[in-house]
Amino acid sequence: MALDSKIPQGPIADKWTNYKNHIDLVNPANKRNIDVIVVGTGLAGGSAAATLAELGYNVKAFCFQDSPRRAHSIAAQGGINAAKNYQGDGDSTYRLFYDTVKGGDYRSREANVYRLAEVSANIIDQCVAQGVPFAREYGGLLDNRSFGGVLVSRTFYAAGQTGQQLLLGAYSAMNRQIGRGKIKMYNRHEMLDVVKVDGKARGIITRNLITGEIERHSAHAVVLGTGGYGNVFFLSTNAMGSNVTAAWKAHKRGAYFANPCYTQIHPTCIPVSGDHQSKLTLMSESLRNDGRIWVPKHMKDVEAIKAGTLKPKDLAEEDRDYYLERRYPAFGNLVPRDVASRAAKERCDAGYGVNATGEAVFLDFASAIERYGKEQATVRHLDVNDAALVKKLGQEVVKNKYGNLFQMYEKIVDQDPYNTPMMIYPAVHYTMGGVWVDYNLMTTVPGLYCIGEANFSDHGANRLGASALMQGLADGYFVLPYTIGDYLSNDIRTGPISTDSKEFEEAEKEVREKIEFFVTNKGQHSVDYFHKRLGKIMWNKVGMSRNVQGLTEAISEIKALRAQFWKEVSVPGSSDELNEELAKAGRVADFLELGELFAKDALHREESAGGHFREDAVELDGEQKGEAKRDDENFAYVAAWEYKGEPSDAILHKEQLEFNDIELKQRSYK
Amino acid sequence: MNLTLKIWRQKNANDKGKMVDYKISDISPDMSFLEMLDVLNEQLINSGDEPVAFDHDCREGICGMCSLYINGEAHGPDRGVTTCQLHMRMFNDGDTIFIEPFRAKAFPVIKDLVVDRSSFDRIQHAGGFISVNTSGNTIDANAIPVNKENADDAFSAATCIGCGACVASCKNSSAMLFVGAKVSQFALLPQGQVEATDRVLNMVKQMDEEGFGNCTNTGACEVECPKGISLENIARMNREYLAASLKG
Ligand SMILES: Cc1cc2nc3c(=O)[nH]c(=O)nc-3n(C[C@H](O)[C@H](O)[C@H](O)COP(=O)(O)OP(=O)(O)OC[C@H]3O[C@@H](n4cnc5c(N)ncnc54)[C@H](O)[C@@H]3O)c2cc1C
Ligand code: SF4
Ligand code: FES
């Protein structure tokens, strides 16, 4: 099947408006006769469920947690972008569009990104009206900060808990509709398959995670807002339950999976401390606004710091290598995530890592504390030469901005970041790849939609900070509610979809068989045993930098691991009760397939783009020497994979990316 | 570290349940409490036993899913943290640790350490929102300035993660801190004023119907709350409730 992105005609600034003016609408009375399933209640699914219910559709919403309020979006820390230009620093829809396309290394779809930038300002209005308590200035107006990769202050935030506050906003909008009976909420339910009838998505199969009951749910359309698949690496900043199952099952039912290898590695995470570790904790990128990143210049100092004979804060200024400021003077510590991550790895690989494992660099607030302290002393007419006072005042300012993050760091690492620099290292964070969707956010399966982190369209090969929250809410509140109406306008006479058809029966049977297998297969290894091994292969060979040999090995190792899993996995307990191991087994089974496709995708992409760094694609000379080398001539396309059985049989389809409004240029942050 | 764990095991809601002893060794002080339980579960699975069921997801103190009652305290001995943020360095080699589910009539046990907190959701359905269309056709976000102090207080109230530690640590199993936090958030913002009366009446009514007890101002909730939600929020809710009752 040829990929049709269905991008509307016309100038980019008018596409969305024209589109909305010409689509078919569903009469409000008819909406009552139409059912929509929304899987996932994060920012994307939650905002979509609330809005669809408000429009009048009957919505059934699903999540695997015990409440929609706990979806993974709750963890987002730093902020959400919007082109409001409240700061008057030159922001505009075009500039947000430009930054996002450039930041994504020109691998996202122009029309989608423009629409995203266009609706971004509405998101802030909407959330404030819902009672989201964003940070404010003394005058009572909204405050902004800047984030990696951009030169304007367009990020709205609520301390270090922006995702939490936005999700609680969407959750409250859902609650209003649940209270009115327009959303039926299914907590602790896991979707295990998509059901297609006559080629269209018409329902899902779920498992009630408390009783183990397998259920059939039908609808006129199905929306997936099921988040990212970074947990294929086992260790990541994602919540433990985040998984690829819903997206992968959709893939197996005909939805193409796009750019699986596009993973974002976030530069500011707490380093791995040992084998017991179950997840990695992100330190918000907003810290890079004030923190300076460095490693020692000389190997002897690295060793002294590791040995504990030299305190990092005692190392003289001239003996420190502020490598981001040195290499990228224009952006300094605020370069985009892929650049910052790679630079940290480069220093650590060269031996300058500062913790026991050699995989950490410093993030230092000493100069910010001093700068803020002096400013405060001046404002309050106090003695700017009183070092202790300046430090105290400076610490107060820093505490106001980042207090909860500092506390979190101290709890985990047992060191006080006000007095000694933090240690950070890159970690798997966000997946830019996902289910392929067209401009309508519809997958290659008619009636099956995909929104938020689970789809692929807006971030290209690298996501700039504060743009995932923006995309989730844009999709859910403002885009999908229009586009899905256009599709559903053909369904006003269809009537309720029966779950008694053979399609539902077969899908249910397959789900049951797999579950039966798990609880009866008495193997010798736990599910985590396999997940951890998969994660190691992924991190070592398909992680921050990749080469042909490593990727080829990874593919065959994952294949072998998968075969072993199906022989030797052991799942205790039974299928008709709360059984966390059983739920995990199904998720890891899907990760073991995705992992292989992921490596296969990385292998075929012989260029470095964004977070995806190929060791054989590096700039060899000129100003960009040593930086990642993109290949627009051969790779300016979306790789969309069609399922054909084993991941190795997947067929590649290409959606050529067209850049009519932004010139393809080298991405330079020098 | 070597530890003895005394863990509440209960097969399902109807089972009576009992404390069971487990020995565990080689625990590093850098592990989180939940990582320690992961180690125990791996051990149980490898020896053919059933792992201990417990709720968790984000493992960074923000989703509100984890919910253990450790040595008689919700989320354990450390202050201002959730169970997933509690680290084993808070314990000593040779310690015996008691691990139980959050207990309250409105939080029935589902299995082992997992309880059903959907009563919290139902209170939110009753009024934990501002009735505004999600169309995006609202006024500009800066059209109504909000005093920074109020915005900050509303934010502090809004940081409640819905974990239920307040209920679990209250001798009356009262949900006042949780409900007070939500009522306060909206009471402090201009956007929440229009429906203030209905909101507080409906939420309090639902809270009572769910079987939560009354608040007798013992303050245990504030002490155990991982997010530092203050008793002021209960006072504010009481004022709102009184005003609403008089009006209404
Ligand atoms: C620590 C951290 C900090 C971040 N900070 C920022 C930031 O500052 N700014 C920013 O823009 N972005 C940030 N991000 C990224 C952003 O939070 C996510 O990309 C975004 O929230 C994803 O939203 P979502 O709605 O697509 O998915 P999620 O919030 O992950 O929701 C997924 C939903 O799907 C459900 N689900 C999944 N599978 C199934 C299934 N099989 N059956 C039933 N339900 C299922 C889950 O229950 C959940 O409700 C951060 C991410 C992390 C991890
Ligand atoms: S008030 Fe505190 S203890 Fe109670 S639910 Fe909220 S965060 Fe948890
Ligand atoms: S697991 Fe999310 S708060 Fe503990």
mmCIF file of C-alpha atoms and ligand atoms in Angstrom, chain A residues 39-45 62-65 71-73 75-79 147 189-191 225-228 237-238 242-243 245-246 282 429-430 451-454 463 465-470, chain B residues 60, ligand 1:
data_model
loop_
_atom_site.group_PDB
_atom_site.id
_atom_site.type_symbol
_atom_site.label_atom_id
_atom_site.label_comp_id
_atom_site.label_asym_id
_atom_site.label_seq_id
_atom_site.Cartn_x
_atom_site.Cartn_y
_atom_site.Cartn_z
ATOM 1 C CA VAL A 39 -6.916 3.732 24.933
ATOM 2 C CA GLY A 40 -4.626 5.669 27.251
ATOM 3 C CA THR A 41 -5.435 8.590 29.512
ATOM 4 C CA GLY A 42 -2.189 10.528 29.480
ATOM 5 C CA LEU A 43 -2.137 14.035 28.113
ATOM 6 C CA ALA A 44 -3.005 12.813 24.641
ATOM 7 C CA GLY A 45 -5.678 10.234 25.482
ATOM 8 C CA PHE A 62 -8.953 2.685 29.178
ATOM 9 C CA CYS A 63 -5.766 2.769 31.206
ATOM 10 C CA PHE A 64 -3.719 0.166 33.009
ATOM 11 C CA GLN A 65 -3.112 2.244 36.137
ATOM 12 C CA ALA A 71 -0.613 8.107 33.450
ATOM 13 C CA HIS A 72 3.043 8.567 32.692
ATOM 14 C CA SER A 73 2.511 12.186 31.546
ATOM 15 C CA ALA A 75 6.083 12.794 35.435
ATOM 16 C CA ALA A 76 6.936 15.535 32.953
ATOM 17 C CA GLN A 77 8.902 18.181 34.744
ATOM 18 C CA GLY A 78 10.153 21.106 32.755
ATOM 19 C CA GLY A 79 7.394 22.750 30.784
ATOM 20 C CA PHE A 147 14.599 25.332 27.019
ATOM 21 C CA HIS A 189 -7.648 -2.575 32.044
ATOM 22 C CA GLU A 190 -4.985 -3.479 29.523
ATOM 23 C CA MET A 191 -5.674 -3.471 25.831
ATOM 24 C CA GLY A 225 -2.797 7.384 23.103
ATOM 25 C CA THR A 226 -0.649 4.779 24.749
ATOM 26 C CA GLY A 227 2.661 6.578 25.091
ATOM 27 C CA GLY A 228 6.232 5.716 24.153
ATOM 28 C CA THR A 237 13.194 7.560 32.509
ATOM 29 C CA ASN A 238 9.796 6.095 31.692
ATOM 30 C CA SER A 242 5.109 2.111 29.940
ATOM 31 C CA ASN A 243 5.092 -0.349 27.067
ATOM 32 C CA THR A 245 1.898 -3.466 23.481
ATOM 33 C CA ALA A 246 -1.008 -1.428 22.168
ATOM 34 C CA LEU A 282 15.487 12.530 34.918
ATOM 35 C CA HIS A 429 13.901 9.175 27.570
ATOM 36 C CA TYR A 430 11.499 9.595 24.698
ATOM 37 C CA ILE A 451 -1.953 10.390 19.153
ATOM 38 C CA GLY A 452 0.731 11.694 21.498
ATOM 39 C CA GLU A 453 4.042 9.951 22.026
ATOM 40 C CA ALA A 454 2.678 6.749 20.489
ATOM 41 C CA ARG A 463 12.601 16.189 20.112
ATOM 42 C CA GLY A 465 12.342 20.096 25.191
ATOM 43 C CA ALA A 466 8.798 21.005 26.202
ATOM 44 C CA SER A 467 7.300 19.914 22.908
ATOM 45 C CA ALA A 468 5.916 16.469 23.825
ATOM 46 C CA LEU A 469 3.395 17.925 26.244
ATOM 47 C CA MET A 470 2.462 20.446 23.588
ATOM 48 C CA GLU B 60 10.033 8.914 41.127
HETATM 49 C C1 LIG C 1 10.591 12.213 33.533
HETATM 50 C C2 LIG C 1 10.003 12.832 32.294
HETATM 51 C C3 LIG C 1 9.983 14.201 32.138
HETATM 52 C C4 LIG C 1 9.428 14.779 31.008
HETATM 53 N N1 LIG C 1 9.412 16.140 30.911
HETATM 54 C C5 LIG C 1 8.818 16.698 29.827
HETATM 55 C C6 LIG C 1 8.720 18.117 29.725
HETATM 56 O O1 LIG C 1 9.151 18.853 30.603
HETATM 57 N N2 LIG C 1 8.115 18.646 28.649
HETATM 58 C C7 LIG C 1 7.607 17.866 27.651
HETATM 59 O O2 LIG C 1 7.052 18.405 26.694
HETATM 60 N N3 LIG C 1 7.673 16.517 27.733
HETATM 61 C C8 LIG C 1 8.263 15.916 28.799
HETATM 62 N N4 LIG C 1 8.332 14.549 28.870
HETATM 63 C C9 LIG C 1 7.728 13.730 27.805
HETATM 64 C C10 LIG C 1 6.222 13.644 28.005
HETATM 65 O O3 LIG C 1 5.921 13.562 29.362
HETATM 66 C C11 LIG C 1 5.599 12.430 27.335
HETATM 67 O O4 LIG C 1 6.083 12.282 26.066
HETATM 68 C C12 LIG C 1 4.104 12.590 27.244
HETATM 69 O O5 LIG C 1 3.573 12.921 28.497
HETATM 70 C C13 LIG C 1 3.436 11.349 26.695
HETATM 71 O O6 LIG C 1 2.034 11.508 26.793
HETATM 72 P P1 LIG C 1 1.049 10.468 26.170
HETATM 73 O O7 LIG C 1 -0.312 10.939 26.497
HETATM 74 O O8 LIG C 1 1.370 10.265 24.737
HETATM 75 O O9 LIG C 1 1.351 9.082 26.885
HETATM 76 P P2 LIG C 1 1.383 8.663 28.430
HETATM 77 O O10 LIG C 1 1.240 9.789 29.348
HETATM 78 O O11 LIG C 1 2.553 7.752 28.559
HETATM 79 O O12 LIG C 1 0.063 7.828 28.592
HETATM 80 C C14 LIG C 1 -0.069 6.516 28.147
HETATM 81 C C15 LIG C 1 -1.415 6.024 28.568
HETATM 82 O O13 LIG C 1 -1.688 4.814 27.888
HETATM 83 C C16 LIG C 1 -2.120 3.838 28.773
HETATM 84 N N5 LIG C 1 -1.740 2.563 28.196
HETATM 85 C C17 LIG C 1 -0.563 2.215 27.633
HETATM 86 N N6 LIG C 1 -0.628 0.977 27.147
HETATM 87 C C18 LIG C 1 -1.872 0.535 27.391
HETATM 88 C C19 LIG C 1 -2.550 -0.672 27.122
HETATM 89 N N7 LIG C 1 -1.979 -1.669 26.475
HETATM 90 N N8 LIG C 1 -3.831 -0.793 27.552
HETATM 91 C C20 LIG C 1 -4.441 0.224 28.208
HETATM 92 N N9 LIG C 1 -3.854 1.384 28.464
HETATM 93 C C21 LIG C 1 -2.586 1.531 28.062
HETATM 94 C C22 LIG C 1 -1.503 4.180 30.090
HETATM 95 O O14 LIG C 1 -2.284 3.628 31.118
HETATM 96 C C23 LIG C 1 -1.563 5.696 30.044
HETATM 97 O O15 LIG C 1 -2.836 6.114 30.463
HETATM 98 C C24 LIG C 1 8.893 13.960 29.995
HETATM 99 C C25 LIG C 1 8.923 12.583 30.153
HETATM 100 C C26 LIG C 1 9.494 12.017 31.277
HETATM 101 C C27 LIG C 1 9.559 10.537 31.377
#
